[in-house]
Short mmCIF file of C-alpha atoms in Angstrom, two decimals:
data_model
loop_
_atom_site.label_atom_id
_atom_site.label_comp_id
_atom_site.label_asym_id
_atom_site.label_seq_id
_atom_site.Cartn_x
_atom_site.Cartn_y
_atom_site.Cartn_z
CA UNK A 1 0.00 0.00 0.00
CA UNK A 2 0.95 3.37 -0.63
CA UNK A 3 -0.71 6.75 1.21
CA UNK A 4 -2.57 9.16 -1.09
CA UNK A 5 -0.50 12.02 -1.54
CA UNK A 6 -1.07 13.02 -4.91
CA UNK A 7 0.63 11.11 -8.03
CA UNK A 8 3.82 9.00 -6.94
CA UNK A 9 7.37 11.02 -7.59
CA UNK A 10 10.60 8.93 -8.30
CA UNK A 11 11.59 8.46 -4.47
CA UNK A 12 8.41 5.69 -4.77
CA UNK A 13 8.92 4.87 -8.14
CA UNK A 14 12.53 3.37 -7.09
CA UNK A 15 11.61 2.75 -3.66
CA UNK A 16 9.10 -0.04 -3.86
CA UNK A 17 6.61 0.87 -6.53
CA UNK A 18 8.44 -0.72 -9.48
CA UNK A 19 8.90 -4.32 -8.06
CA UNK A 20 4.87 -3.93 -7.96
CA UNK A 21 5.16 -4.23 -11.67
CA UNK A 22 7.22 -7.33 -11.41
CA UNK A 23 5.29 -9.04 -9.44
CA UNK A 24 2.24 -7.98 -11.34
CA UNK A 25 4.14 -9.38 -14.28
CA UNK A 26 5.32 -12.86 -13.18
CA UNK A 27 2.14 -14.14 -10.89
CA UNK A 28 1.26 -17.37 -10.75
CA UNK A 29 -2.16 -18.24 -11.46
CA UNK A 30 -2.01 -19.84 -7.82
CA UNK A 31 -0.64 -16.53 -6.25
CA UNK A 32 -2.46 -13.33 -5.13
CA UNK A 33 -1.60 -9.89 -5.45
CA UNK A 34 -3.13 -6.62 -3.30
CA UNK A 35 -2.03 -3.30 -3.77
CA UNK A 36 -3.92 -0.45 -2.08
CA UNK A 37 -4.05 3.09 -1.05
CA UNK A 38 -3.40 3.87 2.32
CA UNK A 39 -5.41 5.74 3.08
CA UNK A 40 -6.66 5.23 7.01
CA UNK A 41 -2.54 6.15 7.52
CA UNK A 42 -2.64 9.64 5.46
CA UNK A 43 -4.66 11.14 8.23
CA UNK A 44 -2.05 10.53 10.34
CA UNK A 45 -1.22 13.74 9.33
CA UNK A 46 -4.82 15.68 9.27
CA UNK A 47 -6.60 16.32 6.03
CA UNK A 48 -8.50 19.26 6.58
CA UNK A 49 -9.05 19.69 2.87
CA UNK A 50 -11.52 16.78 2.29
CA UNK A 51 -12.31 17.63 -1.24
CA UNK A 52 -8.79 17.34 -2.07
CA UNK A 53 -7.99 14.01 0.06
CA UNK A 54 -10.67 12.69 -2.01
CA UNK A 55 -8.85 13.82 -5.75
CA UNK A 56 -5.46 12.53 -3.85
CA UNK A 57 -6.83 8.99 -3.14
CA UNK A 58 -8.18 8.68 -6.77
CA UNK A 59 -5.03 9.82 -8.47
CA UNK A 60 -3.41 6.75 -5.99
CA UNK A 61 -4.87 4.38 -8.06
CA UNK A 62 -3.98 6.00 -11.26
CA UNK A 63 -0.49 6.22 -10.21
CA UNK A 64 -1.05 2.61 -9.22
CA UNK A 65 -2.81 1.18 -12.60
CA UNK A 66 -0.06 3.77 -14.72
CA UNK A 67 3.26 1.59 -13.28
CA UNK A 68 1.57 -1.57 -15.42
CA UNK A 69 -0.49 -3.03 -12.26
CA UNK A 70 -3.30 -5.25 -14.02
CA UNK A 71 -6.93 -4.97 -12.28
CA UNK A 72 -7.86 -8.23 -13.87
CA UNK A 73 -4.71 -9.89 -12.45
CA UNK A 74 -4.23 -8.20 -8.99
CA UNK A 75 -6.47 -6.47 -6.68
CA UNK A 76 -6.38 -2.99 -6.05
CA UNK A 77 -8.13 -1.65 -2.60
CA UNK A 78 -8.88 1.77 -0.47
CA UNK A 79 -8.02 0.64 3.01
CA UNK A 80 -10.86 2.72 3.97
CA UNK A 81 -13.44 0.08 2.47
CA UNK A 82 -12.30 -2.72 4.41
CA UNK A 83 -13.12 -2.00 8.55
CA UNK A 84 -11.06 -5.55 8.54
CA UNK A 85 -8.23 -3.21 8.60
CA UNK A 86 -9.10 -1.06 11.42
CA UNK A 87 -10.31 -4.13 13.52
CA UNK A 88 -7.68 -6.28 13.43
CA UNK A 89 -5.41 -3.24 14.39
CA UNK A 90 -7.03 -2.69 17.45
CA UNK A 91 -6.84 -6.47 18.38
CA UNK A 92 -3.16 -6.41 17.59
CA UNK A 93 -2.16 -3.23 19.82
CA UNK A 94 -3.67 -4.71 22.76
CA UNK A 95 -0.32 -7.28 22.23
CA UNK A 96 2.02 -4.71 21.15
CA UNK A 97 4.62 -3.06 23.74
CA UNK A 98 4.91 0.99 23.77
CA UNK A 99 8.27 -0.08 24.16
CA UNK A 100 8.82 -1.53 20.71
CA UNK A 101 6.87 1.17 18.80
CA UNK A 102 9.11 4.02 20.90
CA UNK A 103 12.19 2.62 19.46
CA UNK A 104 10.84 3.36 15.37
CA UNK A 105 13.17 5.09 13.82
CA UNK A 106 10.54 6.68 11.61
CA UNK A 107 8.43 7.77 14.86
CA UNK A 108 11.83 9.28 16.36
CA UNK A 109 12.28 11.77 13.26
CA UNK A 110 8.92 12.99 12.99
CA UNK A 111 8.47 13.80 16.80
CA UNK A 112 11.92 15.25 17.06
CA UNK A 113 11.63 18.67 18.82
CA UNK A 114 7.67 18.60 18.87
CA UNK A 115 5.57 19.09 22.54
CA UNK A 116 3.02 16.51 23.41
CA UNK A 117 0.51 18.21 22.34
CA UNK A 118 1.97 18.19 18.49
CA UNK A 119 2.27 14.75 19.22
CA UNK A 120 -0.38 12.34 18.27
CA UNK A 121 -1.07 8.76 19.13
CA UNK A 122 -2.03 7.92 15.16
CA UNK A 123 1.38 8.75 14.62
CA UNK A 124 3.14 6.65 17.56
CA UNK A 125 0.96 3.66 16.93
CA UNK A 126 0.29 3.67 12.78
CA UNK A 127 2.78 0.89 12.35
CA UNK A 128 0.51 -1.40 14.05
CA UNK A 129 -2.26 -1.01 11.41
CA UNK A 130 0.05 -1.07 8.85
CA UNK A 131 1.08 -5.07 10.51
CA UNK A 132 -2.33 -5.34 10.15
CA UNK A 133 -2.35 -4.44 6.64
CA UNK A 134 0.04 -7.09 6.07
CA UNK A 135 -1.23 -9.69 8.06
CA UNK A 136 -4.90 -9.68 7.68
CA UNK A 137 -4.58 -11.61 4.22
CA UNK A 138 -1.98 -13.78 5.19
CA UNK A 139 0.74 -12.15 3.39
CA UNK A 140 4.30 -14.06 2.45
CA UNK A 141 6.05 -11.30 1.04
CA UNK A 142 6.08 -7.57 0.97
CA UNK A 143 8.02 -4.91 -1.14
CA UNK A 144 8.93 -2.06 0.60
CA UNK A 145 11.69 0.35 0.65
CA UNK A 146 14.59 0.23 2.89
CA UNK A 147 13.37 2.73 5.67
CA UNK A 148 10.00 0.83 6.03
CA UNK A 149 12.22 -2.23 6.48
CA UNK A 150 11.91 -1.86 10.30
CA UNK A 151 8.13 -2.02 10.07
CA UNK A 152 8.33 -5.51 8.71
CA UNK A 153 10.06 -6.71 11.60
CA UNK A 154 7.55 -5.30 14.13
CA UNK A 155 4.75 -6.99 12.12
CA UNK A 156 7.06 -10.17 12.17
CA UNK A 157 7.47 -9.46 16.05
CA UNK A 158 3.87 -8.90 16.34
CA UNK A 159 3.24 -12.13 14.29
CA UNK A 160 5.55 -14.36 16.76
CA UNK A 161 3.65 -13.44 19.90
CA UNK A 162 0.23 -13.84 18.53
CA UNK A 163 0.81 -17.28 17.92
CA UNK A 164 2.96 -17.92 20.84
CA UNK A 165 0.08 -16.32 22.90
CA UNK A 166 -2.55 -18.33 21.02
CA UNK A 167 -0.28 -21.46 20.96
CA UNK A 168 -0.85 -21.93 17.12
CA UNK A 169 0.93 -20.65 13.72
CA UNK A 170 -1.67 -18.85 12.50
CA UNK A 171 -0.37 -15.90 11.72
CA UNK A 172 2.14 -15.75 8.89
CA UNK A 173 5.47 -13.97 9.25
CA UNK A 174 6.03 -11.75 5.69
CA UNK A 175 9.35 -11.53 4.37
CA UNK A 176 10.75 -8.66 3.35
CA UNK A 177 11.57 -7.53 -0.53
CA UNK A 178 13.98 -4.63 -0.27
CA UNK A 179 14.14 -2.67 -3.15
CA UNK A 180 17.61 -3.24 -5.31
CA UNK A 181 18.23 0.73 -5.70
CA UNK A 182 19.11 2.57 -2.70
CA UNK A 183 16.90 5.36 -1.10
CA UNK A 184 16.06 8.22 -3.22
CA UNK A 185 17.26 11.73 -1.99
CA UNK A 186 16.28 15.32 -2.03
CA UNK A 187 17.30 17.04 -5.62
CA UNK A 188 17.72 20.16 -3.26
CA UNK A 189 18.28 19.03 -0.09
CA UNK A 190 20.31 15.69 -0.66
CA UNK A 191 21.01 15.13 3.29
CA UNK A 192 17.16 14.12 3.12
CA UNK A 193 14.80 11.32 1.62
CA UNK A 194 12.90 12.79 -1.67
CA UNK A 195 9.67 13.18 -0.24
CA UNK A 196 6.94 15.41 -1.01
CA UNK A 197 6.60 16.62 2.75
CA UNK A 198 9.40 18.35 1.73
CA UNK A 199 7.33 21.26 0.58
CA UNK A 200 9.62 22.27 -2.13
CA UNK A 201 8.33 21.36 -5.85
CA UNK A 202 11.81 21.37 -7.13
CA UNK A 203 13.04 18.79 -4.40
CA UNK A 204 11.62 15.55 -6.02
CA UNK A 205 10.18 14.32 -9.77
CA UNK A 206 6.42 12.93 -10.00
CA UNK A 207 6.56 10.52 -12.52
CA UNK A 208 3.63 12.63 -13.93
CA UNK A 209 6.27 15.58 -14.86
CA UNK A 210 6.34 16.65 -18.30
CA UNK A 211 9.99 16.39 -19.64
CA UNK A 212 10.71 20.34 -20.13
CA UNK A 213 10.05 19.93 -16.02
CA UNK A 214 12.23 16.82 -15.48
CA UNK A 215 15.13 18.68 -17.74
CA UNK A 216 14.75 21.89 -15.48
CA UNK A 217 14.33 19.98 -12.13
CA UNK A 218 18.05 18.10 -12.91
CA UNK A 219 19.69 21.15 -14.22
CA UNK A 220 18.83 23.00 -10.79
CA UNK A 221 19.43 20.01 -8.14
CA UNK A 222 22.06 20.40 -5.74
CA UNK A 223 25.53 18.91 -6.52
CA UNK A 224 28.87 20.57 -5.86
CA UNK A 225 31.63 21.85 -7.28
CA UNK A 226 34.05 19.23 -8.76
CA UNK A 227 32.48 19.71 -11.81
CA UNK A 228 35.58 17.81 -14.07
CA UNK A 229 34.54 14.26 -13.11
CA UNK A 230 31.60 11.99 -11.37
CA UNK A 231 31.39 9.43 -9.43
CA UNK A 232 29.86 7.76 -6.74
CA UNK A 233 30.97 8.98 -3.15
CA UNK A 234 27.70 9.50 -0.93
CA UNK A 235 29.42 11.16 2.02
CA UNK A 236 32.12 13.56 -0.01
CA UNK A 237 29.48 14.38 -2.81
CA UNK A 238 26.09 13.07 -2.39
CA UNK A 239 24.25 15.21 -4.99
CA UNK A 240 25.91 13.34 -7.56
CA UNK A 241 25.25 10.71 -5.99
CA UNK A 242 22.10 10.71 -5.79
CA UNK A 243 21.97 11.21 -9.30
CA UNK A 244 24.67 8.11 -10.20
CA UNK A 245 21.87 6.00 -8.04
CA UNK A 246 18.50 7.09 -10.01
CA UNK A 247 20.35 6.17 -13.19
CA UNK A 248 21.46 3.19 -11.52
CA UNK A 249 18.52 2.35 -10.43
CA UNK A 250 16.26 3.21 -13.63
CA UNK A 251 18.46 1.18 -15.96
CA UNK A 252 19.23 -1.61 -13.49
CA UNK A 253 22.58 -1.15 -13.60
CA UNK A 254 25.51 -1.50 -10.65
CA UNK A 255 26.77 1.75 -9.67
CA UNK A 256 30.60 0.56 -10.79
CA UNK A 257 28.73 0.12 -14.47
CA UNK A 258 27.04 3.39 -14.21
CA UNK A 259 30.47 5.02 -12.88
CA UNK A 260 32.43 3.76 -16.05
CA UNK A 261 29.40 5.06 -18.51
CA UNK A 262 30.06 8.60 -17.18
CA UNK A 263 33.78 8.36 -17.07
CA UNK A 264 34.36 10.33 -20.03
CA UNK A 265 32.02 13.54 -18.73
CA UNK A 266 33.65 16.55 -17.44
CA UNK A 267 30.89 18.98 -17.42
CA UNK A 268 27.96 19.67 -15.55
CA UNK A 269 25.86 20.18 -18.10
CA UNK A 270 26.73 17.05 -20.10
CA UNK A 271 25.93 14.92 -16.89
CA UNK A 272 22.96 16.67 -15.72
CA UNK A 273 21.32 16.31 -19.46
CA UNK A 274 22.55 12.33 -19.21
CA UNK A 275 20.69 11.91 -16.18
CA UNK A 276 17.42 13.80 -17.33
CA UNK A 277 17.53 12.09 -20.55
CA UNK A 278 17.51 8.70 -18.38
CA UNK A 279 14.77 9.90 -15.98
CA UNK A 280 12.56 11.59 -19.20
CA UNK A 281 12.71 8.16 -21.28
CA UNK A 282 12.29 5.74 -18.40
CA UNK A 283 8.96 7.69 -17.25
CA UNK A 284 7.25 8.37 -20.52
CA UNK A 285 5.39 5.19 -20.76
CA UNK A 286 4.16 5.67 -16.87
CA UNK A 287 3.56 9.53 -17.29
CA UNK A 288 1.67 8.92 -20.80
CA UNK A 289 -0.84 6.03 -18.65
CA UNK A 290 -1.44 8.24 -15.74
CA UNK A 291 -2.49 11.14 -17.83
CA UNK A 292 -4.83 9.41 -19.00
CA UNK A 293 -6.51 7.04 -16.64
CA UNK A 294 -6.65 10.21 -14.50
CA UNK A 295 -9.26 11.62 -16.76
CA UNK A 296 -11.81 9.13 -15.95
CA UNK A 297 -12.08 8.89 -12.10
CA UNK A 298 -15.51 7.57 -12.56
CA UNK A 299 -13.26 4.15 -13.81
CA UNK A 300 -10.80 4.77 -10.90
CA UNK A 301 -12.95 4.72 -8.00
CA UNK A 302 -15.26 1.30 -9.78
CA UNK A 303 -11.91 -0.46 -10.16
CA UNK A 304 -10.79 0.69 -6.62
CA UNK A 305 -14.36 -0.40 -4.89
CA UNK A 306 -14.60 -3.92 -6.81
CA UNK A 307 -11.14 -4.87 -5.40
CA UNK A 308 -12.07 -3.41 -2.06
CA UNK A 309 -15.54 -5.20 -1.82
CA UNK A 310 -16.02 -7.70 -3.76
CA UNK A 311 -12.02 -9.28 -3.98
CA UNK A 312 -10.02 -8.22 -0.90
CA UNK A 313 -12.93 -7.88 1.56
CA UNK A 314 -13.80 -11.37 1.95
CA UNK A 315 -10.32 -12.41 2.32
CA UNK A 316 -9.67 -10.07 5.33
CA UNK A 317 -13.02 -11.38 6.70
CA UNK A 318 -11.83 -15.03 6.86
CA UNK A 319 -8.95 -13.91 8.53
CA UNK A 320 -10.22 -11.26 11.22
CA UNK A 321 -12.86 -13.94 11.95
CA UNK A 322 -10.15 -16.90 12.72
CA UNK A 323 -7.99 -14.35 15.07
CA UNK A 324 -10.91 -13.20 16.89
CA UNK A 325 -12.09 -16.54 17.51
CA UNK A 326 -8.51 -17.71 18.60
CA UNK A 327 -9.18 -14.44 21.09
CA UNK A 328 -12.45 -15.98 22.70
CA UNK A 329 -14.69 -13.36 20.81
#
């Protein structure tokens, strides 16, 4: 699942969104595939614009169909339409330790330097439902990007001790499918994760951005000034960096083979147009989809509500029902 933020930018693109694809593409008629919006976690973070929430969640699953994700072959969900979710993740914090969620990395950056009051429990305690995301349909293996790695663990953790509790494996432990490219950074800020709380257009690339964008976005991004050679050095120069791992990771390439392509550069302007030309061709055929699914949201939101209802519903049902009667309910 992903939250609705508006379209996805390259940070998710690399991040986890593209293995979606290849799993879309190589299911097994015996396998099942959900992908969802996340929507029950986006207010995490208070949407006071509802109107707007509601345009975000729909262009979700455009962003979601435009990567190649089939709705005839996997099922695509609001996590709103199935109360499954919200159930099972109050069952599961009544076995989950304040302890555990205080040590989240994620939850120790975004309180930093806030009072209680800023504070909220949605935010301490979200990566509970998001274990019950995972678990409620029996899940075996999740992509996710390396900083959500952590919250795989604590749904494994959570996993373990609801079956040792219950003496019985009924819960299944997901493993993990990291991501082969390395996280994404800020075009303008390239200490931090691209990310579109950022608040700075120019920080990040929606894979929605028309080229002349793209083109003007890389030309402006933060690098340094060794300007006579590139390479790959994440502490001395992580701009370029940054930029050796998108290209890395659009054309599935090591770094050492992306490194030796851009041995012979010794401009800025010849490796900045290299890297845009990369990002502009890999995105066409996603950017090209999403423009226009997005102009039938009537589509959208039937697509989104069949695999809510009708597909992913029933299988959360079977499960919340077999945990709750393991729980005497």
């Amino acid at each position: 699942m992903i939250q609705p933020t508006g379209p996805f930018h390259l940070g998710n693109y690399l991040g986890a969104n593209r293995v979606w694809k290849q799993l879309n593409d190589n299911k097994l008629p015996t396998q099942t595939c959900l992908f969802g919006v996340a929507d029950l976690h986006a207010i995490t973070v208070p949407k006071l614009d509802s109107e707007q929430f509601r345009d975000f969640r729909i262009q979700a699953v455009a962003s979601i169909l435009s990567l190649g994700i089939s709705p005839e072959k996997c099922i695509v969900s609001f996590q709103s339409m199935i109360p499954e979710h919200s159930q099972l993740n109050w069952l599961l914090a009544t076995i989950t330790s304040m302890g555990y969620l205080n040590r989240m990395t994620q939850w120790k950056s975004k309180s930093e330097g806030a009072s209680e009051d800023q504070v909220k429990l949605g935010l301490f305690a979200y990566p509970v439902l998001q274990a019950a995301d995972i678990l409620l349909y029996g899940s075996t293996h999740v992509p996710v990007g390396e900083d959500q790695s952590q919250h795989l663990e604590l749904t494994r953790h959570i996993a373990r001790k609801f079956n040792r509790m219950y003496n019985r494996s009924y819960l299944v432990e997901p493993q993990t499918i990291l991501a082969p490219t390395k996280k994404i950074l800020s075009l303008t800020k390239p200490e931090k994760k691209m990310s579109k709380s950022d608040g700075d257009s120019m920080s990040l690339i929606y894979l929605n951005d028309p080229p002349e964008l793209i083109q003007k976005k890389i030309k402006k991004c933060l690098t340094d000034s060794l300007s006579d050679r590139f390479y790959y050095d994440p502490q001395e120069r992580p701009g370029v960096s940054n930029l050796i791992n998108i290209v890395s990771g659009l054309q599935s390439k090591t770094i050492e083979q992306v490194e030796s392509d851009i041995k012979n550069m010794h401009d800025y302007n010849t490796f900045k147009t290299y890297v845009a030309d990369i990002i502009i061709e890999s995105l066409t055929p996603v950017r090209t989809c999403y423009n226009e699914l997005i102009t039938d949201p009537g589509y959208l939101l039937q697509v989104a509500t069949k695999g809510s209802l009708d597909q992913a519903r029933p299988l959360a049902q079977k499960t919340l029902k077999s945990v709750m009667d393991r729980m005497g309910f």
